[in-house]
C-alpha cells in the first residue's frame, strides 16, 4: 500500500518568504507528526496531531511555525518569514491510533528546505 | 523529561563482522524503545521496537536489539554486517502518557560497512 508522501521533495526559497509543506499520511492512521532534521543533527519534534484532539505544539521553535490537519488526513506545515536557520529536512510521520504509544511511526521521504 | 544517547557518531565495521550500535536512554516510567534506519536521501524506516516481554527483540533485515533495564540500554546488533547496512541509525524512546506520544530521538550513528 501507499506510504506517507510529502511534497515538494525540495524547496528553495528566499529569506522572508512563506512556505507550505504538505504531508499525506497512510490511510487509516489517525496520528500524524512533524519533525525537523538539520544537517549533522538528529530529529527534532515539532508538532503532533491525534484525531480530533488539540495538537501538541510543544516542539514548534517559534510562532513563525504553524501546522494544520484538515479532515483528519492531510497536514500542512507553514513557515512564515523564513530564516536561513530554518533550512533543514522536514519529515512527516503517521501511525495508528493508541494512547499506549507503542505503535511505530512510518516516515515520509521528507522535504528539503533551503532558505537563501 | 526523556532523553536518548547514542555515544558513537560513527561505527566502522568490515563486511561479515558483527555490528553493534549503542543506545542508552533516560525516562521516568517504563520506556517504549525503537530503532530506525535512514538510507541516503530517504526517510526513516522502522527496524524494531521493545514494548514489553522478551528483552531480545528481533526486527527487519536480520537486526536485533536487547533491552537492558538495569543499564538503561537498547543496543542494536547484527551478527554479520553487509555493505548495504551502511546507513544512519536512530534510537528513539517514548513513555506512555495520556497527553502525548512523541518520540525522542538520539543524535544518530552513522554505520559504514567496508567490503
PDB file of N, CA, C and O in Angstrom, chain A residues 33 35 37 40-43 45 48 50 56 58 91 95 98-110 112, chain B residues 32 34 36 38 41-46 49 51 88 90 94-103 105-108:
ATOM      1  N   UNK A  33       2.735  13.307  12.764  1.00  0.00           N
ATOM      2  CA  UNK A  33       3.829  14.010  13.429  1.00  0.00           C
ATOM      3  C   UNK A  33       4.662  14.768  12.397  1.00  0.00           C
ATOM      4  O   UNK A  33       4.853  14.296  11.276  1.00  0.00           O
ATOM      5  N   UNK A  35       8.599  16.417  12.132  1.00  0.00           N
ATOM      6  CA  UNK A  35       9.931  16.521  12.718  1.00  0.00           C
ATOM      7  C   UNK A  35      10.804  17.372  11.801  1.00  0.00           C
ATOM      8  O   UNK A  35      10.537  17.514  10.611  1.00  0.00           O
ATOM      9  N   UNK A  37      14.931  17.758  10.679  1.00  0.00           N
ATOM     10  CA  UNK A  37      16.256  17.152  10.740  1.00  0.00           C
ATOM     11  C   UNK A  37      17.234  18.119  10.112  1.00  0.00           C
ATOM     12  O   UNK A  37      17.260  18.305   8.903  1.00  0.00           O
ATOM     13  N   UNK A  40      23.614  17.269  10.104  1.00  0.00           N
ATOM     14  CA  UNK A  40      24.509  16.846  11.158  1.00  0.00           C
ATOM     15  C   UNK A  40      23.863  16.696  12.511  1.00  0.00           C
ATOM     16  O   UNK A  40      24.538  16.436  13.501  1.00  0.00           O
ATOM     17  N   UNK A  41      22.544  16.823  12.568  1.00  0.00           N
ATOM     18  CA  UNK A  41      21.855  16.718  13.844  1.00  0.00           C
ATOM     19  C   UNK A  41      20.763  15.663  13.758  1.00  0.00           C
ATOM     20  O   UNK A  41      20.421  15.164  12.706  1.00  0.00           O
ATOM     21  N   UNK A  42      20.249  15.330  14.914  1.00  0.00           N
ATOM     22  CA  UNK A  42      19.182  14.341  14.975  1.00  0.00           C
ATOM     23  C   UNK A  42      17.853  14.941  14.627  1.00  0.00           C
ATOM     24  O   UNK A  42      17.760  16.033  14.065  1.00  0.00           O
ATOM     25  N   UNK A  43      16.812  14.224  14.970  1.00  0.00           N
ATOM     26  CA  UNK A  43      15.463  14.656  14.659  1.00  0.00           C
ATOM     27  C   UNK A  43      14.887  15.460  15.817  1.00  0.00           C
ATOM     28  O   UNK A  43      14.955  15.057  16.967  1.00  0.00           O
ATOM     29  N   UNK A  45      11.431  17.056  17.287  1.00  0.00           N
ATOM     30  CA  UNK A  45       9.969  17.000  17.234  1.00  0.00           C
ATOM     31  C   UNK A  45       9.402  18.413  17.080  1.00  0.00           C
ATOM     32  O   UNK A  45       9.858  19.349  17.740  1.00  0.00           O
ATOM     33  N   UNK A  48       2.388  17.356  16.870  1.00  0.00           N
ATOM     34  CA  UNK A  48       1.735  16.046  16.841  1.00  0.00           C
ATOM     35  C   UNK A  48       0.217  16.243  16.812  1.00  0.00           C
ATOM     36  O   UNK A  48      -0.324  17.006  17.608  1.00  0.00           O
ATOM     37  N   UNK A  50      -3.447  14.067  16.900  1.00  0.00           N
ATOM     38  CA  UNK A  50      -4.099  12.790  17.182  1.00  0.00           C
ATOM     39  C   UNK A  50      -5.600  12.981  17.062  1.00  0.00           C
ATOM     40  O   UNK A  50      -6.223  13.619  17.921  1.00  0.00           O
ATOM     41  N   UNK A  56      -0.422  18.760  19.856  1.00  0.00           N
ATOM     42  CA  UNK A  56       0.699  19.034  20.758  1.00  0.00           C
ATOM     43  C   UNK A  56       1.703  19.882  19.988  1.00  0.00           C
ATOM     44  O   UNK A  56       2.431  19.361  19.153  1.00  0.00           O
ATOM     45  N   UNK A  58       4.219  21.588  21.278  1.00  0.00           N
ATOM     46  CA  UNK A  58       5.304  21.933  22.194  1.00  0.00           C
ATOM     47  C   UNK A  58       6.666  22.018  21.531  1.00  0.00           C
ATOM     48  O   UNK A  58       7.587  22.624  22.076  1.00  0.00           O
ATOM     49  N   UNK A  91      10.431  16.218   8.089  1.00  0.00           N
ATOM     50  CA  UNK A  91       9.901  14.866   7.970  1.00  0.00           C
ATOM     51  C   UNK A  91       8.524  14.783   8.600  1.00  0.00           C
ATOM     52  O   UNK A  91       8.288  15.316   9.680  1.00  0.00           O
ATOM     53  N   UNK A  95       1.033   7.223  12.317  1.00  0.00           N
ATOM     54  CA  UNK A  95       0.937   5.938  12.998  1.00  0.00           C
ATOM     55  C   UNK A  95      -0.525   5.650  13.314  1.00  0.00           C
ATOM     56  O   UNK A  95      -1.385   6.539  13.253  1.00  0.00           O
ATOM     57  N   UNK A  98      -3.737   5.190  19.323  1.00  0.00           N
ATOM     58  CA  UNK A  98      -3.476   4.424  20.526  1.00  0.00           C
ATOM     59  C   UNK A  98      -2.780   5.255  21.566  1.00  0.00           C
ATOM     60  O   UNK A  98      -1.685   5.745  21.331  1.00  0.00           O
ATOM     61  N   UNK A  99      -3.406   5.403  22.688  1.00  0.00           N
ATOM     62  CA  UNK A  99      -2.781   6.151  23.773  1.00  0.00           C
ATOM     63  C   UNK A  99      -1.593   5.405  24.344  1.00  0.00           C
ATOM     64  O   UNK A  99      -0.786   5.970  25.049  1.00  0.00           O
ATOM     65  N   UNK A 100      -1.476   4.123  24.027  1.00  0.00           N
ATOM     66  CA  UNK A 100      -0.352   3.349  24.534  1.00  0.00           C
ATOM     67  C   UNK A 100       0.977   3.805  23.988  1.00  0.00           C
ATOM     68  O   UNK A 100       2.005   3.640  24.617  1.00  0.00           O
ATOM     69  N   UNK A 101       0.955   4.376  22.805  1.00  0.00           N
ATOM     70  CA  UNK A 101       2.192   4.889  22.244  1.00  0.00           C
ATOM     71  C   UNK A 101       3.145   3.818  21.777  1.00  0.00           C
ATOM     72  O   UNK A 101       4.324   4.083  21.572  1.00  0.00           O
ATOM     73  N   UNK A 102       2.668   2.623  21.587  1.00  0.00           N
ATOM     74  CA  UNK A 102       3.583   1.558  21.183  1.00  0.00           C
ATOM     75  C   UNK A 102       3.573   1.304  19.689  1.00  0.00           C
ATOM     76  O   UNK A 102       4.298   0.450  19.196  1.00  0.00           O
ATOM     77  N   UNK A 103       2.736   2.024  18.961  1.00  0.00           N
ATOM     78  CA  UNK A 103       2.709   1.838  17.516  1.00  0.00           C
ATOM     79  C   UNK A 103       3.850   2.598  16.868  1.00  0.00           C
ATOM     80  O   UNK A 103       4.082   3.773  17.131  1.00  0.00           O
ATOM     81  N   UNK A 104       4.557   1.899  15.958  1.00  0.00           N
ATOM     82  CA  UNK A 104       5.680   2.555  15.307  1.00  0.00           C
ATOM     83  C   UNK A 104       5.180   3.604  14.334  1.00  0.00           C
ATOM     84  O   UNK A 104       4.072   3.506  13.794  1.00  0.00           O
ATOM     85  N   UNK A 105       6.018   4.587  14.103  1.00  0.00           N
ATOM     86  CA  UNK A 105       5.698   5.646  13.168  1.00  0.00           C
ATOM     87  C   UNK A 105       6.290   5.313  11.803  1.00  0.00           C
ATOM     88  O   UNK A 105       7.377   4.756  11.697  1.00  0.00           O
ATOM     89  N   UNK A 106       5.555   5.671  10.777  1.00  0.00           N
ATOM     90  CA  UNK A 106       6.004   5.482   9.404  1.00  0.00           C
ATOM     91  C   UNK A 106       6.316   6.858   8.830  1.00  0.00           C
ATOM     92  O   UNK A 106       5.465   7.747   8.859  1.00  0.00           O
ATOM     93  N   UNK A 107       7.523   6.988   8.304  1.00  0.00           N
ATOM     94  CA  UNK A 107       8.005   8.291   7.873  1.00  0.00           C
ATOM     95  C   UNK A 107       7.888   8.480   6.366  1.00  0.00           C
ATOM     96  O   UNK A 107       8.074   7.535   5.585  1.00  0.00           O
ATOM     97  N   UNK A 108       7.648   9.717   5.985  1.00  0.00           N
ATOM     98  CA  UNK A 108       7.725  10.089   4.586  1.00  0.00           C
ATOM     99  C   UNK A 108       9.166  10.371   4.192  1.00  0.00           C
ATOM    100  O   UNK A 108      10.061  10.371   5.042  1.00  0.00           O
ATOM    101  N   UNK A 109       9.395  10.648   2.902  1.00  0.00           N
ATOM    102  CA  UNK A 109      10.765  10.880   2.409  1.00  0.00           C
ATOM    103  C   UNK A 109      11.317  12.244   2.782  1.00  0.00           C
ATOM    104  O   UNK A 109      12.519  12.470   2.645  1.00  0.00           O
ATOM    105  N   UNK A 110      10.450  13.137   3.251  1.00  0.00           N
ATOM    106  CA  UNK A 110      10.919  14.440   3.689  1.00  0.00           C
ATOM    107  C   UNK A 110      10.875  15.507   2.610  1.00  0.00           C
ATOM    108  O   UNK A 110      10.815  15.207   1.412  1.00  0.00           O
ATOM    109  N   UNK A 112      13.195  18.781   1.658  1.00  0.00           N
ATOM    110  CA  UNK A 112      14.434  19.511   1.936  1.00  0.00           C
ATOM    111  C   UNK A 112      14.190  20.981   1.658  1.00  0.00           C
ATOM    112  O   UNK A 112      13.947  21.365   0.515  1.00  0.00           O
TER     113      UNK A 112
ATOM    114  N   UNK B  32       9.181   2.755  25.956  1.00  0.00           N
ATOM    115  CA  UNK B  32       8.991   2.067  24.690  1.00  0.00           C
ATOM    116  C   UNK B  32      10.172   2.494  23.824  1.00  0.00           C
ATOM    117  O   UNK B  32      10.409   3.694  23.659  1.00  0.00           O
ATOM    118  N   UNK B  34      12.628   2.181  20.253  1.00  0.00           N
ATOM    119  CA  UNK B  34      12.541   1.944  18.816  1.00  0.00           C
ATOM    120  C   UNK B  34      13.911   2.160  18.173  1.00  0.00           C
ATOM    121  O   UNK B  34      14.712   2.978  18.633  1.00  0.00           O
ATOM    122  N   UNK B  36      15.329   3.009  14.197  1.00  0.00           N
ATOM    123  CA  UNK B  36      15.020   3.361  12.824  1.00  0.00           C
ATOM    124  C   UNK B  36      16.324   3.455  12.052  1.00  0.00           C
ATOM    125  O   UNK B  36      17.384   3.773  12.608  1.00  0.00           O
ATOM    126  N   UNK B  38      18.029   5.168   8.388  1.00  0.00           N
ATOM    127  CA  UNK B  38      17.824   6.154   7.314  1.00  0.00           C
ATOM    128  C   UNK B  38      18.901   5.972   6.269  1.00  0.00           C
ATOM    129  O   UNK B  38      20.088   6.187   6.534  1.00  0.00           O
ATOM    130  N   UNK B  41      19.204  10.181   1.465  1.00  0.00           N
ATOM    131  CA  UNK B  41      18.097  10.861   0.767  1.00  0.00           C
ATOM    132  C   UNK B  41      16.781  10.117   0.899  1.00  0.00           C
ATOM    133  O   UNK B  41      15.933  10.193   0.006  1.00  0.00           O
ATOM    134  N   UNK B  42      16.630   9.410   1.986  1.00  0.00           N
ATOM    135  CA  UNK B  42      15.380   8.686   2.228  1.00  0.00           C
ATOM    136  C   UNK B  42      14.853   9.037   3.610  1.00  0.00           C
ATOM    137  O   UNK B  42      15.551   9.555   4.476  1.00  0.00           O
ATOM    138  N   UNK B  43      13.579   8.734   3.821  1.00  0.00           N
ATOM    139  CA  UNK B  43      13.008   8.905   5.146  1.00  0.00           C
ATOM    140  C   UNK B  43      13.458   7.780   6.070  1.00  0.00           C
ATOM    141  O   UNK B  43      14.200   6.897   5.676  1.00  0.00           O
ATOM    142  N   UNK B  44      13.003   7.836   7.296  1.00  0.00           N
ATOM    143  CA  UNK B  44      13.373   6.815   8.264  1.00  0.00           C
ATOM    144  C   UNK B  44      12.529   5.559   8.070  1.00  0.00           C
ATOM    145  O   UNK B  44      11.329   5.640   7.812  1.00  0.00           O
ATOM    146  N   UNK B  45      13.167   4.414   8.220  1.00  0.00           N
ATOM    147  CA  UNK B  45      12.459   3.140   8.154  1.00  0.00           C
ATOM    148  C   UNK B  45      12.520   2.453   9.507  1.00  0.00           C
ATOM    149  O   UNK B  45      13.578   2.385  10.123  1.00  0.00           O
ATOM    150  N   UNK B  46      11.394   1.944   9.947  1.00  0.00           N
ATOM    151  CA  UNK B  46      11.301   1.248  11.217  1.00  0.00           C
ATOM    152  C   UNK B  46      12.040  -0.085  11.140  1.00  0.00           C
ATOM    153  O   UNK B  46      11.894  -0.845  10.183  1.00  0.00           O
ATOM    154  N   UNK B  49      11.170  -2.709  17.682  1.00  0.00           N
ATOM    155  CA  UNK B  49      10.750  -1.992  18.878  1.00  0.00           C
ATOM    156  C   UNK B  49      10.686  -2.940  20.069  1.00  0.00           C
ATOM    157  O   UNK B  49      10.496  -4.154  19.920  1.00  0.00           O
ATOM    158  N   UNK B  51       8.474  -3.177  23.543  1.00  0.00           N
ATOM    159  CA  UNK B  51       7.334  -2.659  24.292  1.00  0.00           C
ATOM    160  C   UNK B  51       7.286  -3.328  25.662  1.00  0.00           C
ATOM    161  O   UNK B  51       7.273  -2.673  26.696  1.00  0.00           O
ATOM    162  N   UNK B  88      22.400   5.576   8.360  1.00  0.00           N
ATOM    163  CA  UNK B  88      22.318   6.324   9.608  1.00  0.00           C
ATOM    164  C   UNK B  88      21.253   5.683  10.481  1.00  0.00           C
ATOM    165  O   UNK B  88      20.132   5.467  10.034  1.00  0.00           O
ATOM    166  N   UNK B  90      19.020   5.511  14.067  1.00  0.00           N
ATOM    167  CA  UNK B  90      18.485   6.318  15.160  1.00  0.00           C
ATOM    168  C   UNK B  90      17.777   5.435  16.172  1.00  0.00           C
ATOM    169  O   UNK B  90      16.939   4.597  15.821  1.00  0.00           O
ATOM    170  N   UNK B  94       9.980   6.495  23.925  1.00  0.00           N
ATOM    171  CA  UNK B  94       8.711   7.133  24.253  1.00  0.00           C
ATOM    172  C   UNK B  94       8.228   6.538  25.563  1.00  0.00           C
ATOM    173  O   UNK B  94       8.442   5.365  25.827  1.00  0.00           O
ATOM    174  N   UNK B  95       7.592   7.366  26.390  1.00  0.00           N
ATOM    175  CA  UNK B  95       6.967   6.883  27.617  1.00  0.00           C
ATOM    176  C   UNK B  95       5.480   7.112  27.485  1.00  0.00           C
ATOM    177  O   UNK B  95       5.048   8.174  27.022  1.00  0.00           O
ATOM    178  N   UNK B  96       4.712   6.132  27.874  1.00  0.00           N
ATOM    179  CA  UNK B  96       3.266   6.265  27.770  1.00  0.00           C
ATOM    180  C   UNK B  96       2.776   7.438  28.610  1.00  0.00           C
ATOM    181  O   UNK B  96       3.015   7.506  29.793  1.00  0.00           O
ATOM    182  N   UNK B  97       2.126   8.355  27.932  1.00  0.00           N
ATOM    183  CA  UNK B  97       1.496   9.489  28.594  1.00  0.00           C
ATOM    184  C   UNK B  97       0.171   9.724  27.922  1.00  0.00           C
ATOM    185  O   UNK B  97       0.076   9.727  26.717  1.00  0.00           O
ATOM    186  N   UNK B  98      -0.802  10.006  28.683  1.00  0.00           N
ATOM    187  CA  UNK B  98      -2.103  10.259  28.090  1.00  0.00           C
ATOM    188  C   UNK B  98      -2.088  11.506  27.234  1.00  0.00           C
ATOM    189  O   UNK B  98      -2.861  11.647  26.307  1.00  0.00           O
ATOM    190  N   UNK B  99      -1.191  12.399  27.526  1.00  0.00           N
ATOM    191  CA  UNK B  99      -1.201  13.693  26.854  1.00  0.00           C
ATOM    192  C   UNK B  99      -0.411  13.725  25.555  1.00  0.00           C
ATOM    193  O   UNK B  99      -0.493  14.660  24.807  1.00  0.00           O
ATOM    194  N   UNK B 100       0.375  12.735  25.280  1.00  0.00           N
ATOM    195  CA  UNK B 100       1.163  12.828  24.061  1.00  0.00           C
ATOM    196  C   UNK B 100       1.972  11.594  23.797  1.00  0.00           C
ATOM    197  O   UNK B 100       2.249  10.811  24.694  1.00  0.00           O
ATOM    198  N   UNK B 101       2.358  11.410  22.555  1.00  0.00           N
ATOM    199  CA  UNK B 101       3.075  10.204  22.180  1.00  0.00           C
ATOM    200  C   UNK B 101       4.323  10.498  21.374  1.00  0.00           C
ATOM    201  O   UNK B 101       4.750   9.680  20.580  1.00  0.00           O
ATOM    202  N   UNK B 102       4.910  11.657  21.558  1.00  0.00           N
ATOM    203  CA  UNK B 102       6.037  11.998  20.711  1.00  0.00           C
ATOM    204  C   UNK B 102       7.244  11.142  21.049  1.00  0.00           C
ATOM    205  O   UNK B 102       7.455  10.725  22.185  1.00  0.00           O
ATOM    206  N   UNK B 103       8.030  10.882  20.017  1.00  0.00           N
ATOM    207  CA  UNK B 103       9.273  10.151  20.163  1.00  0.00           C
ATOM    208  C   UNK B 103      10.415  11.123  20.413  1.00  0.00           C
ATOM    209  O   UNK B 103      10.461  12.193  19.815  1.00  0.00           O
ATOM    210  N   UNK B 105      14.405  11.250  19.896  1.00  0.00           N
ATOM    211  CA  UNK B 105      15.427  10.537  19.135  1.00  0.00           C
ATOM    212  C   UNK B 105      16.817  10.833  19.668  1.00  0.00           C
ATOM    213  O   UNK B 105      17.095  11.932  20.167  1.00  0.00           O
ATOM    214  N   UNK B 106      17.691   9.852  19.517  1.00  0.00           N
ATOM    215  CA  UNK B 106      19.107  10.089  19.725  1.00  0.00           C
ATOM    216  C   UNK B 106      19.677  10.850  18.543  1.00  0.00           C
ATOM    217  O   UNK B 106      18.985  11.089  17.545  1.00  0.00           O
ATOM    218  N   UNK B 107      20.943  11.206  18.649  1.00  0.00           N
ATOM    219  CA  UNK B 107      21.568  12.009  17.608  1.00  0.00           C
ATOM    220  C   UNK B 107      21.934  11.246  16.344  1.00  0.00           C
ATOM    221  O   UNK B 107      22.332  11.850  15.347  1.00  0.00           O
ATOM    222  N   UNK B 108      21.803   9.922  16.404  1.00  0.00           N
ATOM    223  CA  UNK B 108      22.107   9.115  15.229  1.00  0.00           C
ATOM    224  C   UNK B 108      23.538   8.593  15.236  1.00  0.00           C
ATOM    225  O   UNK B 108      24.452   9.242  15.763  1.00  0.00           O
TER     226      UNK B 108
END
